[in-house]
Tab-separated table of C-alpha atoms and ligand atoms in Angstrom:
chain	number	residue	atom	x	y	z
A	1	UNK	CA	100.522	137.542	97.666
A	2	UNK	CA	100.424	135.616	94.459
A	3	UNK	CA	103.512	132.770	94.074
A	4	UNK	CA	101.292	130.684	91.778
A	5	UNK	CA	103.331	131.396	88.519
A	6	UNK	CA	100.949	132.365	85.367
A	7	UNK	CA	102.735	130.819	82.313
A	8	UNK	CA	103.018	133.020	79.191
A	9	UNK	CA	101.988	131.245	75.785
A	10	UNK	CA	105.816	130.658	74.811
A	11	UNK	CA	106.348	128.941	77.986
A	12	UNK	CA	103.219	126.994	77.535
A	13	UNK	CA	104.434	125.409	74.185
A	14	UNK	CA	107.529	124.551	76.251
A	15	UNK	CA	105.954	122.709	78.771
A	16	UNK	CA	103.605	121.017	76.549
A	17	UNK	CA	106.595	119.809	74.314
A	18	UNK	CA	108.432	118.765	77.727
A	19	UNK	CA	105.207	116.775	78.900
A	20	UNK	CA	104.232	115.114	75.874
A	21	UNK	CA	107.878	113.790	75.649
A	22	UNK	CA	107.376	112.752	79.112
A	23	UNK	CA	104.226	110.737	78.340
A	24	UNK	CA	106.072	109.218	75.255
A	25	UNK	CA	108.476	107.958	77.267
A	26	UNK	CA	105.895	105.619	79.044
A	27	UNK	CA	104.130	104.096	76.697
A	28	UNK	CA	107.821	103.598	74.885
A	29	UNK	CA	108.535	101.582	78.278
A	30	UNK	CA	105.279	99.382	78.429
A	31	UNK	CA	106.604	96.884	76.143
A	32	UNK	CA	109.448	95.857	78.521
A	33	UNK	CA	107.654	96.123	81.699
A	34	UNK	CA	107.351	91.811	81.650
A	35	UNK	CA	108.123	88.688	84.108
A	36	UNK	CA	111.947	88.577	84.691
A	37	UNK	CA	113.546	92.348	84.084
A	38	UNK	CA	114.767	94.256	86.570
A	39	UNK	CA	113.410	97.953	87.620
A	40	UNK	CA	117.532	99.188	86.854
A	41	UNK	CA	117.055	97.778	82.941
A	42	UNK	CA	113.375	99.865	82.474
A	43	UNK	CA	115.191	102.873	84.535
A	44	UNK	CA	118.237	102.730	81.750
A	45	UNK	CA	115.686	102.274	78.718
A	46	UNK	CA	113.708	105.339	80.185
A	47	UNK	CA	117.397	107.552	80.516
A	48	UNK	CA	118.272	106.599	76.811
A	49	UNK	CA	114.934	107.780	75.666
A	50	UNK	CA	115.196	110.853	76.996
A	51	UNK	CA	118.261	111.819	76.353
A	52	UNK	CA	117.657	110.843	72.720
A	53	UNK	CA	114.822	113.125	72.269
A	54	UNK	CA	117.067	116.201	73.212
A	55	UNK	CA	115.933	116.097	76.915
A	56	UNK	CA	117.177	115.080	80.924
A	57	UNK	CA	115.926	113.109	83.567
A	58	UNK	CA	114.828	115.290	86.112
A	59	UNK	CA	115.270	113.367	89.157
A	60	UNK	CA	118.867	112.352	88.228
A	61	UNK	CA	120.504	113.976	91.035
A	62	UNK	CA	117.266	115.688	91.822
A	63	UNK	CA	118.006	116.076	95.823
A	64	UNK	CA	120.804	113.255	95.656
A	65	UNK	CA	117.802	111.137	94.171
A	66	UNK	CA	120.530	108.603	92.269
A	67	UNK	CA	117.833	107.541	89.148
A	68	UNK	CA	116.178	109.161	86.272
A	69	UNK	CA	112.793	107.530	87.204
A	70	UNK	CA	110.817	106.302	89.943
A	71	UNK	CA	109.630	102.848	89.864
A	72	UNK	CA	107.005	102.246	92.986
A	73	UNK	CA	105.909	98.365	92.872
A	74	UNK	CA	103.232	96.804	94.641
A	75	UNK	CA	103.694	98.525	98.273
A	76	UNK	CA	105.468	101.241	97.493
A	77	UNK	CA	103.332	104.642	97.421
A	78	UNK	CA	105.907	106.264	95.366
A	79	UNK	CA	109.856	107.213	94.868
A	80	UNK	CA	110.761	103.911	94.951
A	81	UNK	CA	114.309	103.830	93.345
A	82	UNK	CA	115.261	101.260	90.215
A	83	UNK	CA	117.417	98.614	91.596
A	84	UNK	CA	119.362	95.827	89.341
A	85	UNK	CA	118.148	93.263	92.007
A	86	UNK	CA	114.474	94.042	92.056
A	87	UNK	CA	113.335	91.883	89.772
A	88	UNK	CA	109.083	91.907	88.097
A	89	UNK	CA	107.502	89.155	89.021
A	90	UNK	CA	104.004	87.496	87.850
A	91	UNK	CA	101.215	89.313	90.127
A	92	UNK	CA	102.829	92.521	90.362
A	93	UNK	CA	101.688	96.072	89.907
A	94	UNK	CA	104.300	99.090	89.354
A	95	UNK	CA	103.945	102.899	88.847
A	96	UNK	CA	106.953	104.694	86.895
A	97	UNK	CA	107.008	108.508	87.398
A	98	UNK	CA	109.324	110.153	84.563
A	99	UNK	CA	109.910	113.944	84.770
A	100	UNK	CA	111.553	115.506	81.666
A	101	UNK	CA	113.679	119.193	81.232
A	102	UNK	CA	113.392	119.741	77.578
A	103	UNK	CA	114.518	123.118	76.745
A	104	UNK	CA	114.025	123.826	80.444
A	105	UNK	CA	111.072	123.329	80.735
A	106	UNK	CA	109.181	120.685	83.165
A	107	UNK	CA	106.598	117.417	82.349
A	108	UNK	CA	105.966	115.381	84.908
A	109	UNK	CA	103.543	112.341	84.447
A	110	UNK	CA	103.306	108.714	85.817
A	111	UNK	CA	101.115	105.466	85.495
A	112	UNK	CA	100.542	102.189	86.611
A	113	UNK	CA	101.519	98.856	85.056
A	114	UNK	CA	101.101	94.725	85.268
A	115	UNK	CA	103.076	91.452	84.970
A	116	UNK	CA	101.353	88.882	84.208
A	117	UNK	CA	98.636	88.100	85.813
A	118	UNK	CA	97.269	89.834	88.409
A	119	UNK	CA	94.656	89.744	91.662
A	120	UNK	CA	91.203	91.378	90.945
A	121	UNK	CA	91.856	92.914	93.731
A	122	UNK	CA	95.019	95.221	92.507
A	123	UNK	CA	92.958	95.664	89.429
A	124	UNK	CA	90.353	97.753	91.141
A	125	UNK	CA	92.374	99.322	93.221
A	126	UNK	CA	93.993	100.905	89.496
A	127	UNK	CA	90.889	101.288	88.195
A	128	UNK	CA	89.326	103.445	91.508
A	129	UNK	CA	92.573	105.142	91.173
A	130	UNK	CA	92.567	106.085	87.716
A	131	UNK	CA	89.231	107.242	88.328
A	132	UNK	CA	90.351	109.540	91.105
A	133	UNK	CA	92.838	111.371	89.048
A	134	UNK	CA	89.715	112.003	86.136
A	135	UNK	CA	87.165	113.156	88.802
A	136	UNK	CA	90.624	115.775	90.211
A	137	UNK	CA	91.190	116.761	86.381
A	138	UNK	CA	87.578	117.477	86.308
A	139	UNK	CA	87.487	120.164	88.715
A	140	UNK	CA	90.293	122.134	86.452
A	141	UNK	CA	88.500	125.222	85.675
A	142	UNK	CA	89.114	129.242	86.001
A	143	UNK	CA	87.539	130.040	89.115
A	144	UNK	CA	87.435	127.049	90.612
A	145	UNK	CA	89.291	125.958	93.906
A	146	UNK	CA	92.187	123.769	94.274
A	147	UNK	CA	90.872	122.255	97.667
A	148	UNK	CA	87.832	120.966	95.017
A	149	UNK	CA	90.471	118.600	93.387
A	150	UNK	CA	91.286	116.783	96.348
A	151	UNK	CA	88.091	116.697	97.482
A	152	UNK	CA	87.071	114.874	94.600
A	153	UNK	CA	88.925	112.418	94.555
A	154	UNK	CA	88.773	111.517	98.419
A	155	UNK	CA	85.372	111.492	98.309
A	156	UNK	CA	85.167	108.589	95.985
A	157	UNK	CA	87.940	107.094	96.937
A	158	UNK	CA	86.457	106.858	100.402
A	159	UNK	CA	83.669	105.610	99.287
A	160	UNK	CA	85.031	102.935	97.430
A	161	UNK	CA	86.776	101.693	100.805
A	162	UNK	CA	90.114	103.050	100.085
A	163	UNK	CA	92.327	105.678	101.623
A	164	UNK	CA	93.946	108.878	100.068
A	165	UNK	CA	97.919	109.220	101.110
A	166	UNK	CA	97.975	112.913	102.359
A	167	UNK	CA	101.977	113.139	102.693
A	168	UNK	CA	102.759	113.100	99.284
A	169	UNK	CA	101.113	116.004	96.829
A	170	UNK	CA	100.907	117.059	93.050
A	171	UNK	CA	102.432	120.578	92.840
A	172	UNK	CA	102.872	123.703	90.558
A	173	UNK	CA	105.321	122.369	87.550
A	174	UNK	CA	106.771	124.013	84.041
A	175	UNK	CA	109.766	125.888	84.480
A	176	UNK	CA	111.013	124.200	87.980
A	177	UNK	CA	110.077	120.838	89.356
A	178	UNK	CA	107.859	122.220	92.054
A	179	UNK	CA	106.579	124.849	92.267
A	180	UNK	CA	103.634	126.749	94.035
A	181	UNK	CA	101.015	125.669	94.843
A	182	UNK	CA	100.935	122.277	96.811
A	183	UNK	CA	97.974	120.506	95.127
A	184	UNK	CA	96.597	118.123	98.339
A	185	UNK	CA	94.850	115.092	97.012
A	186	UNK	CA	92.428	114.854	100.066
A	187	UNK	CA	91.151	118.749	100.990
A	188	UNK	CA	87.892	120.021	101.590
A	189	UNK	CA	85.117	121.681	99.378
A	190	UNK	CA	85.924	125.034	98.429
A	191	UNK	CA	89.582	125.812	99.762
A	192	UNK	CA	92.372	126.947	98.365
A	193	UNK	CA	93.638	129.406	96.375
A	194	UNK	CA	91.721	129.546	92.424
A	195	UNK	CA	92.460	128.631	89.119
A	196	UNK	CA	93.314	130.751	86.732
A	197	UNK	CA	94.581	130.090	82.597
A	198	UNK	CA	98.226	129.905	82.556
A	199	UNK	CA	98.559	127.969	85.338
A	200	UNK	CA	100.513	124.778	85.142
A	201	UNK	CA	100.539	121.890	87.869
A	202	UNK	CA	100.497	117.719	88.496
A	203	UNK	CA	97.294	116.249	89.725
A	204	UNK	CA	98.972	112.767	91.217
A	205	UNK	CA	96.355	110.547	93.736
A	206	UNK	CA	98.132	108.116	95.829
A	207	UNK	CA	95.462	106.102	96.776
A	208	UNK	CA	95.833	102.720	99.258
A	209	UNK	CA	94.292	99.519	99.944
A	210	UNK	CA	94.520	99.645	103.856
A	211	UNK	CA	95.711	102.687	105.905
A	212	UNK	CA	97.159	105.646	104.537
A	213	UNK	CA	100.524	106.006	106.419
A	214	UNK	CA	103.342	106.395	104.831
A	215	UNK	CA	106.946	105.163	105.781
A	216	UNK	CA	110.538	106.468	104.013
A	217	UNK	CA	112.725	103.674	103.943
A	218	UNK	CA	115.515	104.132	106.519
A	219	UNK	CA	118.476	102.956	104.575
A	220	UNK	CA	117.289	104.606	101.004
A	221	UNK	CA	115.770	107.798	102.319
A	222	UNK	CA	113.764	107.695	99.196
A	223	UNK	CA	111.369	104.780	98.998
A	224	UNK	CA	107.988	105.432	100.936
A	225	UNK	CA	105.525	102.361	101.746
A	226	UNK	CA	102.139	101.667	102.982
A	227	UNK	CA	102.454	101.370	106.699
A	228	UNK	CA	100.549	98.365	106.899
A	229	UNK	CA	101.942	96.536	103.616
A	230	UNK	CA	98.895	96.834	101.695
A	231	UNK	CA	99.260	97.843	97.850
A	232	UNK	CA	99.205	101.248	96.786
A	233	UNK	CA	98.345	102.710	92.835
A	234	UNK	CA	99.293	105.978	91.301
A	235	UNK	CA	98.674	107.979	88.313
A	236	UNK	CA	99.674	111.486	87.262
A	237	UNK	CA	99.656	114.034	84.897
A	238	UNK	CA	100.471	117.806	84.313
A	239	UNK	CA	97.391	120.200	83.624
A	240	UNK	CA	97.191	123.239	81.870
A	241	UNK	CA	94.334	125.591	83.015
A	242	UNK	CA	92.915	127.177	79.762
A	243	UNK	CA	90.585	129.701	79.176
A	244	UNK	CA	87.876	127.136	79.301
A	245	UNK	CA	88.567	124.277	81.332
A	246	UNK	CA	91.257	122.560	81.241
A	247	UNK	CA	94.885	120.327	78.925
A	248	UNK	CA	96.224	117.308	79.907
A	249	UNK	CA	99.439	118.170	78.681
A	250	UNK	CA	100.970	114.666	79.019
A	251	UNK	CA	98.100	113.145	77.559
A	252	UNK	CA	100.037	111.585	74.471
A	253	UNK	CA	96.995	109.055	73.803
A	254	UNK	CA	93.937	111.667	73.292
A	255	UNK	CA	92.403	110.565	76.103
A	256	UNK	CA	91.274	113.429	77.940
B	301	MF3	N1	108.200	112.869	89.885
B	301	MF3	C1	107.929	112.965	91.291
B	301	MF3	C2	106.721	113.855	91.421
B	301	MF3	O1	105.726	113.519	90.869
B	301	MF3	C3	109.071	113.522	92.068
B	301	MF3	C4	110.193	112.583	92.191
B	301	MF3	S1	111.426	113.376	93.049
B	301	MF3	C5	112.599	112.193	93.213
B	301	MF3	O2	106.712	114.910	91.988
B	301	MF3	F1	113.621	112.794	93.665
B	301	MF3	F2	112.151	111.223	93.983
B	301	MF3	F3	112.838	111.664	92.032
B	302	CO	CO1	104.841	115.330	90.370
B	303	CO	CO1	106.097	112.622	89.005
């Protein structure tokens, strides 16, 4: 039984347009990611953007989530909610996840960011990370397995003495939020069910300094942590498999 949804060409465009707004809308935000703001003033900036490009926050009410971001600092492995009280300080490192419905249609695409300055040690930790999410892109092929995604990018993230968060996972994306299938960011070799052009889904690595247990803050219900404290670094985007390989279709930087 195939629930993996093939995307025709006109829903394609739509999910490209929806994505690239999406990764617009960070690099609009890098310039006010600095010493001194508060997560609540980049979460408004982020709204305003979208809604002035024709588009809506996806995670505004998005399972009584309450913002139209996610802003996961230092920590925090991810859904970590804009607060007027958190305030960026020198040293830290943050991941905003924006998901856009343009036309409604789905992009879904985060980063990482710094204040200041910052240990060498969180800068490797983005740098392995960012890696990990190339090495899963990689792997985007007709015919290949999703399992060889995840394996990818636990393999070297293993090996560079990190740890791959397994309870959080990219997903199937374009005209809902999540769809089929759940893309696991540690799997083995060979797994899974196969790529095929038209598909649509997030490759998103969580990957951690120390152990990688997660726990949902008790009073929030949103914001997960590192069990032991350590940092944790993020990136994602939303692939297109094509006929050939594959689109990074919230690559707004010609990166990939
Ligand atoms: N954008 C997140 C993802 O990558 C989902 C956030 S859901 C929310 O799948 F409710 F926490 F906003
Ligand atoms: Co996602
Ligand atoms: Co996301």
């Amino acid at each position: 039984m195939e629930k993996i949804i093939i995307k025709t060409p006109e829903q394609i465009e739509g999910i490209r347009k929806s994505s690239q707004l999406a990764g617009q809308t960070l690099e609009f935000i890098a310039p006010f990611v600095k010493e001194g703001v508060s997560t609540e003033f980049l979460n408004q900036k982020i709204e305003a953007f979208i809604r002035e490009h024709g588009a809506i926050p996806a995670t505004l009410g998005y399972g009584g989530y309450p913002k139209s971001c996610c802003i996961s600092l230092n920590e925090v492995v991810c859904h970590g909610i804009p607060s007027e009280t958190e305030i960026l300080k020198n040293g830290d490192i943050l991941n905003i996840d924006v998901t856009t419905i343009l036309n409604g249609f789905y992009g879904d695409t985060s980063r990482m960011y710094t204040v200041g300055e910052v240990s060498d040690a969180a800068l490797d930790l983005i740098e392995v990370t960012k890696h990990c999410i190339d090495l899963g892109i990689q792997q985007v092929r007709p015919g290949n397995q999703f399992g060889n995604i995840g394996y990818a990018i636990s393999k070297y993230a293993k090996a560079q003495g990190y740890s791959v968060v397994y309870e959080f996972c990219g997903h199937g994306v374009g005209v809902d939020f999540h769809e089929e299938p759940q893309v696991d960011h540690t799997s083995r070799r060979n797994t899974g069910p196969v790529m095929k052009p038209g598909m649509t889904f997030t490759i998103e690595p969580m990957i951690n300094q120390g152990r990688p247990g997660t726990v949902t803050d008790k009073v929030d219900k949103w914001t997960a942590r590192t069990v032991d404290r350590k940092l944790s670094a993020q990136f994602e985007h939303t692939i297109l498999v094509t006929d050939t390989g594959f689109e990074v279709l919230t690559d707004v930087v010609g990166e990939y």
